[in-house]
């Protein structure tokens, strides 16, 4: 054998009780599992290298069901933000906005629109236009594996533009073709950002048609739905109804219940989902184990202010009369970009800027619309924010649910990003398993491994099982924890000495190796 982990406490991803065993790796796959006390005559495996795993837990690699590493994987070969957490697979193309499929115009527009998520991309060679070409680019070698969702907002940008209107029949046909081509080229589903323009301009009938295409390929729909604040339950119900009508599997992105209007209402969301599940719906969800959210500052503006694209937004912000209308919608009416809730500026903290002269703002709270307007203009919409609007009891309640999975929603841009980018998975294992007992270790590992693997249709990942790919994490249940905090959000976790992808160490003795063992993970069939 290539490698044996000796005397590991195997948490195999099924949710069943852990057990002590030797686990042997050969040719990038799990070749043998010999449990302690195996039948007489069953020899312990030997290998060219033996790692003493006494006192450590061995689990499948963690799957980040909501990642924003679309450019980070290409920009930063190290990518310790995820590798050090034990993440072996990220799902990209989230919130309806990413970089494929595009033409030259759409690429330029989407780059500007999500600079706050991924940077401007000036350091990236955008030598792809299709989904397949982007996945081929990942296959040159990346830190961790990656799957891709077709971004519905980008598709609409490509076929319709930035107009707030129904698509024509020819435009809808164009979008159907783009989605079908992306699925054929290996995407696992489609995402939407229904509080982000231009994706939010799509009505349900349009989304249903695109979901029918996704369903035809066995993929799933992953919406950031129309509200996480006022009307959140109605927004969740809309997605359940839409995917039922389309016959499409549903995965709810960062399924939170935020803002004051939703405090203590997580059980109502779960009751809605349980009713649909019991009726036969195919639904899953992901969450991050923190209360604040994170987005771009421009995203909170009312949708009408973003019609026409980034340059049109900047023009409206420069006009005093229009800027006053924006302020009124934000502070009095409740912007649809801010989930229908009037803006409380005290909750908004600047986490990153694109313009170097504005770095002094990072870590400061926004003191009102005048400051927000100035930042949007001077940073050309590139400002990212934390929004401190979550509720701890809602977070704990939702993570216990039977279809829950883990997703970081981690934006890696900015000097002071949300700590979830570096800490989500050890935060689950340390704080919510060991310290608080919200989940058992075995159940939590299943949430982070086999459940997402099943959603992605992966038959050889997500479990410690003979024949499966050796995407594995070795961690210490007594010391594992998130090093990242709100004050030091880029600190790496503790208690995760070894991470393997396809049998190759990407983390060894707590340090990042030079291995680029990750590749694209494409829809099967």
XYZ file of C-alpha atoms in Angstrom:
525
model
C 0.000 0.000 0.000
C 1.006 3.630 -0.437
C -0.122 4.739 3.033
C -1.741 3.433 6.205
C -3.373 5.456 8.963
C -2.835 3.266 12.016
C -5.337 3.133 14.901
C -7.557 5.985 13.687
C -10.987 6.662 15.160
C -12.969 6.418 11.932
C -15.970 8.750 11.642
C -17.091 7.352 8.324
C -19.702 9.898 7.205
C -22.737 7.642 7.538
C -23.762 9.156 10.868
C -23.219 5.772 12.550
C -21.003 5.222 15.566
C -17.284 5.745 15.055
C -14.896 2.816 15.266
C -11.161 2.219 15.631
C -9.395 0.914 12.533
C -6.401 0.925 10.250
C -7.189 2.593 6.921
C -4.969 1.848 3.933
C -4.624 4.036 0.829
C -3.383 2.877 -2.543
C -3.603 4.473 -5.973
C -5.564 7.455 -4.664
C -8.353 5.320 -3.201
C -9.220 3.644 0.093
C -7.892 0.133 -0.399
C -8.598 -1.497 2.960
C -10.275 -0.816 6.315
C -9.339 -3.241 9.078
C -11.302 -2.650 12.257
C -9.850 -3.197 15.697
C -10.587 -6.716 16.826
C -11.012 -7.987 13.266
C -11.458 -11.702 12.798
C -8.464 -13.917 13.422
C -6.266 -14.201 10.379
C -7.096 -10.715 9.120
C -3.704 -9.057 8.980
C -3.151 -5.384 9.639
C -2.255 -3.599 6.416
C 1.315 -2.518 5.773
C 2.515 0.312 3.553
C 5.468 2.327 2.383
C 4.385 4.964 4.882
C 2.530 4.486 8.165
C 0.978 7.428 10.046
C 0.205 6.905 13.726
C -3.363 8.188 14.093
C -3.783 7.317 17.790
C -6.215 9.828 19.350
C -7.201 11.327 15.995
C -10.439 11.094 14.035
C -10.373 10.120 10.365
C -13.305 11.357 8.276
C -14.164 11.966 4.631
C -13.053 15.327 3.265
C -15.454 18.181 3.924
C -17.557 19.516 1.050
C -18.171 23.262 0.989
C -21.582 23.525 -0.651
C -21.404 27.310 -1.059
C -18.000 28.743 -1.958
C -16.829 31.900 -3.690
C -13.398 30.652 -4.769
C -14.105 30.975 -8.498
C -10.962 33.068 -9.063
C -9.167 32.371 -5.773
C -8.427 28.792 -6.839
C -6.646 30.162 -9.912
C -5.011 33.126 -8.193
C -3.690 31.384 -5.066
C -2.280 27.877 -5.542
C -1.807 27.596 -1.767
C -5.492 28.198 -0.922
C -4.914 27.320 2.734
C -8.108 29.170 3.624
C -9.960 26.026 2.571
C -7.320 23.274 2.493
C -6.385 23.847 6.146
C -10.048 23.416 7.157
C -10.180 19.941 5.651
C -12.219 21.088 2.659
C -11.542 18.741 -0.251
C -14.322 19.960 -2.583
C -15.904 23.379 -3.138
C -19.067 24.156 -5.122
C -18.521 27.332 -7.177
C -20.720 29.492 -9.421
C -22.902 30.619 -6.538
C -25.596 33.279 -6.149
C -26.258 33.499 -9.871
C -23.053 35.383 -10.705
C -19.828 33.884 -12.002
C -17.560 33.826 -15.036
C -18.996 31.171 -17.370
C -20.769 31.016 -19.741
C -19.867 34.460 -21.072
C -18.998 36.405 -24.185
C -16.543 39.316 -24.080
C -19.210 41.882 -23.106
C -20.720 39.736 -20.374
C -17.308 38.861 -18.949
C -16.385 42.531 -18.598
C -19.720 43.308 -16.926
C -19.691 40.415 -14.487
C -16.090 41.141 -13.518
C -17.093 44.659 -12.508
C -20.331 43.537 -10.851
C -18.661 41.092 -8.445
C -15.296 42.746 -7.889
C -16.200 42.810 -4.197
C -16.530 39.009 -4.164
C -13.508 37.957 -6.190
C -11.389 40.992 -7.016
C -11.191 42.681 -10.389
C -9.501 39.698 -12.035
C -6.723 41.836 -13.494
C -4.302 39.122 -12.365
C -6.250 36.329 -14.108
C -5.931 35.153 -17.706
C -9.582 34.685 -18.665
C -8.799 32.174 -21.386
C -12.242 30.533 -21.199
C -15.773 31.484 -22.208
C -17.804 28.291 -21.719
C -18.467 26.214 -18.620
C -16.448 23.356 -20.086
C -13.472 25.600 -20.778
C -13.551 26.931 -17.212
C -13.615 23.383 -15.829
C -10.735 22.489 -18.152
C -8.805 25.409 -16.680
C -9.375 24.014 -13.178
C -8.110 20.635 -14.368
C -4.633 22.072 -14.867
C -4.268 21.691 -11.085
C -5.837 23.446 -8.101
C -5.532 23.145 -4.323
C -8.879 21.391 -3.764
C -11.525 19.836 -5.988
C -14.281 22.039 -7.406
C -17.775 21.562 -8.857
C -19.656 24.306 -10.717
C -23.191 25.689 -10.832
C -24.370 27.585 -13.912
C -25.012 31.169 -12.715
C -28.516 32.205 -13.809
C -27.802 35.928 -13.374
C -24.818 35.688 -15.699
C -26.902 33.695 -18.197
C -29.552 36.442 -18.135
C -26.872 39.104 -18.477
C -25.570 37.269 -21.549
C -28.963 36.724 -23.243
C -31.072 39.680 -22.043
C -28.740 42.284 -20.548
C -29.490 44.375 -17.487
C -33.100 45.319 -18.298
C -35.829 44.751 -15.723
C -38.327 43.091 -18.061
C -39.526 39.631 -19.086
C -37.303 37.788 -21.530
C -38.594 37.449 -25.077
C -39.201 33.957 -26.398
C -35.960 34.056 -28.404
C -34.039 35.279 -25.326
C -35.575 32.498 -23.238
C -34.532 29.977 -25.893
C -31.010 31.406 -25.742
C -30.938 30.991 -21.958
C -32.233 27.428 -22.230
C -29.432 26.613 -24.676
C -26.782 28.171 -22.427
C -28.009 26.169 -19.425
C -28.215 22.937 -21.432
C -24.701 23.435 -22.796
C -23.343 24.110 -19.311
C -24.973 20.969 -17.938
C -23.642 18.899 -20.843
C -20.165 20.266 -20.155
C -20.226 19.131 -16.523
C -22.067 21.644 -14.320
C -23.922 20.042 -11.406
C -26.843 22.465 -11.448
C -27.831 26.138 -11.608
C -27.658 28.919 -9.035
C -29.567 32.185 -8.675
C -29.082 35.352 -6.687
C -32.614 36.705 -6.465
C -31.635 39.791 -4.484
C -28.832 40.515 -6.984
C -29.263 42.123 -10.396
C -29.826 41.144 -13.141
C -30.862 37.660 -11.957
C -33.562 39.073 -9.693
C -35.364 40.512 -12.729
C -36.406 36.967 -13.740
C -39.999 36.053 -12.872
C -40.957 32.595 -11.666
C -42.124 31.419 -15.086
C -38.672 32.130 -16.536
C -36.884 30.431 -13.658
C -39.178 27.426 -13.931
C -38.300 26.978 -17.599
C -34.577 27.015 -16.818
C -35.066 24.620 -13.894
C -36.799 22.192 -16.237
C -33.620 22.125 -18.328
C -31.518 21.490 -15.206
C -33.868 18.717 -14.084
C -33.565 17.039 -17.479
C -29.859 16.522 -16.772
C -30.344 15.356 -13.191
C -28.978 18.591 -11.699
C -30.280 20.764 -8.867
C -31.327 24.391 -8.411
C -29.499 26.413 -5.763
C -31.232 29.771 -5.181
C -30.230 32.645 -2.992
C -33.940 33.441 -2.847
C -35.749 36.759 -2.876
C -35.583 37.595 0.828
C -33.898 36.478 4.023
C -35.620 39.265 5.956
C -39.184 40.558 5.520
C -41.135 37.903 3.662
C -38.423 35.259 4.108
C -40.873 32.396 4.650
C -42.828 33.397 1.563
C -39.575 33.487 -0.392
C -38.668 29.972 0.763
C -42.156 28.731 -0.126
C -41.802 30.303 -3.588
C -38.669 28.246 -4.269
C -40.289 25.030 -3.018
C -43.316 25.609 -5.264
C -41.215 26.624 -8.278
C -38.982 23.553 -8.187
C -41.965 21.278 -7.568
C -43.574 22.651 -10.737
C -40.295 22.216 -12.643
C -39.637 18.728 -11.286
C -36.205 19.889 -10.154
C -34.215 19.106 -7.007
C -33.785 22.104 -4.687
C -30.815 23.102 -2.544
C -31.394 26.259 -0.489
C -28.308 28.461 -0.308
C -27.206 29.745 3.129
C -30.644 28.982 4.541
C -30.772 31.536 7.309
C -33.554 33.495 9.006
C -32.009 36.915 9.514
C -33.000 40.413 10.697
C -35.151 41.278 13.682
C -38.397 40.276 11.965
C -37.264 36.621 11.948
C -35.887 36.137 15.445
C -37.003 32.748 16.746
C -38.771 31.774 13.496
C -36.446 28.982 12.327
C -38.985 26.286 13.377
C -41.490 27.799 10.948
C -39.010 27.401 8.083
C -38.247 23.807 9.032
C -41.956 22.984 9.295
C -42.440 24.307 5.765
C -39.583 22.159 4.491
C -40.708 19.065 6.402
C -44.149 19.300 4.846
C -42.618 19.427 1.366
C -40.151 16.633 2.123
C -42.878 14.393 3.491
C -44.817 14.998 0.264
C -41.853 13.710 -1.765
C -39.889 16.875 -2.571
C -36.116 16.571 -3.085
C -34.747 19.368 -0.899
C -31.487 20.089 0.904
C -29.909 23.226 2.334
C -26.634 24.626 3.612
C -25.709 27.060 6.366
C -22.613 28.614 7.910
C -22.180 28.496 11.732
C -22.109 32.250 12.325
C -24.719 34.992 12.762
C -23.532 37.918 10.548
C -23.971 37.867 6.790
C -21.545 39.136 4.178
C -22.133 40.725 0.776
C -21.202 43.720 -1.316
C -22.360 47.206 -0.375
C -23.916 47.745 -3.804
C -26.061 44.633 -3.325
C -28.231 46.350 -0.691
C -29.442 49.009 -3.142
C -32.972 48.759 -4.581
C -33.078 46.751 -7.799
C -34.286 49.667 -9.884
C -31.059 51.500 -9.030
C -29.006 48.714 -10.616
C -30.923 48.387 -13.880
C -28.562 48.881 -16.813
C -25.461 47.537 -15.085
C -22.595 48.904 -12.982
C -21.975 52.089 -14.946
C -25.669 52.980 -14.722
C -25.515 52.474 -10.933
C -22.593 54.860 -10.649
C -24.401 57.463 -12.755
C -27.446 57.298 -10.476
C -25.278 57.624 -7.387
C -23.681 60.774 -8.790
C -27.082 62.408 -9.305
C -28.248 64.022 -6.049
C -31.966 63.625 -6.716
C -31.660 59.949 -7.649
C -29.316 59.290 -4.731
C -31.979 60.710 -2.398
C -34.549 58.296 -3.869
C -32.134 55.443 -3.187
C -31.665 56.610 0.405
C -35.429 56.763 0.923
C -35.856 53.190 -0.307
C -33.000 51.991 1.871
C -33.855 53.768 5.102
C -37.649 54.154 4.956
C -39.267 51.712 2.527
C -36.925 48.743 2.848
C -34.921 47.942 -0.278
C -35.482 44.633 -2.059
C -31.683 44.433 -2.197
C -31.717 44.532 1.612
C -34.424 41.880 1.969
C -37.281 44.339 2.423
C -35.989 45.582 5.766
C -35.226 49.300 6.346
C -31.474 49.716 6.623
C -29.932 49.894 10.091
C -26.503 51.314 9.292
C -25.193 50.329 12.734
C -25.237 46.696 11.578
C -23.020 47.345 8.531
C -19.246 46.893 8.881
C -16.801 47.457 6.021
C -14.851 44.241 5.422
C -12.972 45.078 2.237
C -12.349 47.725 -0.403
C -10.892 47.601 -3.894
C -9.357 51.089 -3.872
C -6.183 51.185 -1.749
C -6.784 54.770 -0.606
C -9.924 53.614 1.230
C -8.325 50.910 3.384
C -8.770 52.993 6.554
C -12.484 52.231 6.297
C -11.984 48.497 6.747
C -13.316 47.364 10.122
C -15.410 50.507 10.623
C -19.198 50.719 10.774
C -21.026 52.756 8.157
C -22.461 55.857 9.851
C -25.165 56.624 7.303
C -26.145 56.956 3.652
C -23.728 59.805 2.926
C -20.784 57.585 3.847
C -22.191 54.594 1.972
C -22.727 56.695 -1.156
C -19.214 58.066 -1.002
C -17.706 54.599 -0.628
C -19.746 53.194 -3.506
C -18.574 55.967 -5.809
C -14.925 56.119 -4.771
C -14.569 52.315 -4.670
C -16.529 51.865 -7.912
C -18.917 49.404 -6.243
C -16.068 47.179 -5.025
C -16.788 47.471 -1.274
C -17.676 44.366 0.751
C -19.517 44.421 4.059
C -20.466 42.331 7.059
C -24.088 42.741 8.128
C -24.632 41.862 11.794
C -28.264 40.756 11.553
C -28.394 37.041 12.503
C -29.787 35.116 15.487
C -27.862 32.363 17.270
C -30.890 30.235 18.125
C -31.968 30.226 14.479
C -28.455 29.117 13.475
C -28.482 26.210 15.957
C -32.007 25.125 15.084
C -31.441 24.965 11.324
C -28.118 23.099 11.564
C -29.856 20.203 13.312
C -32.196 19.523 10.397
C -32.125 16.211 8.538
C -31.247 17.757 5.143
C -28.699 20.279 6.429
C -25.200 20.537 4.928
C -22.305 22.932 5.511
C -21.397 25.871 3.302
C -18.984 28.670 4.108
C -20.294 31.347 1.727
C -16.718 32.498 2.184
C -15.644 35.654 0.366
C -11.848 35.672 0.321
C -11.522 39.309 -0.763
C -10.753 42.232 1.502
C -8.488 42.938 4.442
C -11.085 41.862 7.015
C -13.289 39.168 5.465
C -15.944 37.227 7.317
C -14.202 34.577 9.495
C -16.426 31.901 7.939
C -14.115 31.897 4.900
C -11.300 30.435 7.038
C -13.246 28.854 9.880
C -16.589 27.286 8.936
C -15.752 23.577 9.175
C -13.577 23.605 12.322
C -16.190 25.942 13.835
C -18.801 23.217 13.383
C -16.517 20.549 14.880
C -15.110 22.628 17.721
C -17.808 25.019 18.876
C -21.033 23.259 17.894
C -19.967 19.639 18.487
C -17.389 19.625 21.285
C -18.190 22.828 23.176
C -21.966 23.166 22.830
C -23.102 19.637 21.959
C -25.590 20.905 19.372
C -24.603 17.979 17.123
C -22.814 14.722 17.812
C -19.489 14.281 16.055
C -20.835 11.479 13.881
C -23.918 13.431 12.848
C -21.953 16.605 12.131
C -19.468 14.769 9.917
C -22.376 13.303 7.943
C -23.726 16.840 7.435
C -20.352 17.931 6.034
C -19.532 14.875 3.885
C -22.005 12.210 2.771
C -25.060 14.464 2.584
C -23.454 16.991 0.212
C -21.863 14.164 -1.781
C -25.328 12.672 -2.268
C -26.721 16.033 -3.404
C -23.891 16.297 -5.948
C -24.512 12.749 -7.155
C -21.033 11.553 -6.173
C -20.916 7.803 -5.679
C -17.251 7.496 -4.678
C -16.815 10.405 -2.265
C -18.291 11.447 1.068
C -17.690 8.196 2.967
C -14.738 6.319 4.436
C -15.383 3.164 2.449
C -13.229 0.752 0.516
C -13.021 1.761 -3.134
C -13.875 5.412 -2.466
C -11.501 8.208 -3.386
C -9.042 9.020 -0.635
C -10.328 12.533 0.069
C -9.741 12.381 3.822
C -9.258 14.545 6.900
C -7.391 13.552 10.056
C -8.269 15.818 12.999
C -8.116 15.935 16.783
C -11.644 16.148 18.234
C -10.236 17.622 21.458
C -8.406 20.559 19.856
C -10.026 21.181 16.463
C -11.349 24.709 16.200
C -11.547 27.831 14.108
C -8.596 30.136 14.538
C -10.400 32.821 12.530
C -12.172 35.527 14.531
C -13.817 38.804 13.577
C -10.673 40.591 14.728
C -8.258 38.174 12.969
C -10.371 36.574 10.247
C -7.539 35.061 8.194
C -6.117 32.868 10.976
C -5.895 29.168 10.109
C -7.649 26.532 12.245
C -6.154 24.277 14.883
C -6.306 20.521 15.323
C -6.294 19.422 11.645
C -2.851 17.933 10.946
C -3.528 16.004 7.734
C -5.730 16.479 4.661
C -5.591 14.240 1.591
C -7.092 14.692 -1.859
C -7.029 11.692 -4.172
C -4.589 10.076 -1.743
C -2.133 12.971 -1.882
C -1.291 15.108 1.148
C -2.349 18.725 0.671
C -1.925 19.378 4.414
C 0.774 17.434 6.255
C 1.613 17.891 9.931
C -0.457 21.061 9.889
C 1.386 22.651 6.984
C 0.339 23.175 3.377
C 2.275 21.032 0.915
C 2.972 22.097 -2.658
C 0.488 19.565 -4.061
C -2.171 20.728 -6.519
C -4.225 17.557 -6.235
C -7.617 19.143 -6.919
C -9.511 18.878 -10.198
C -12.963 19.705 -11.502
C -15.723 17.388 -10.360
C -18.247 17.156 -13.178
C -21.841 15.979 -13.278
C -21.966 12.267 -13.871
C -23.961 10.768 -16.745
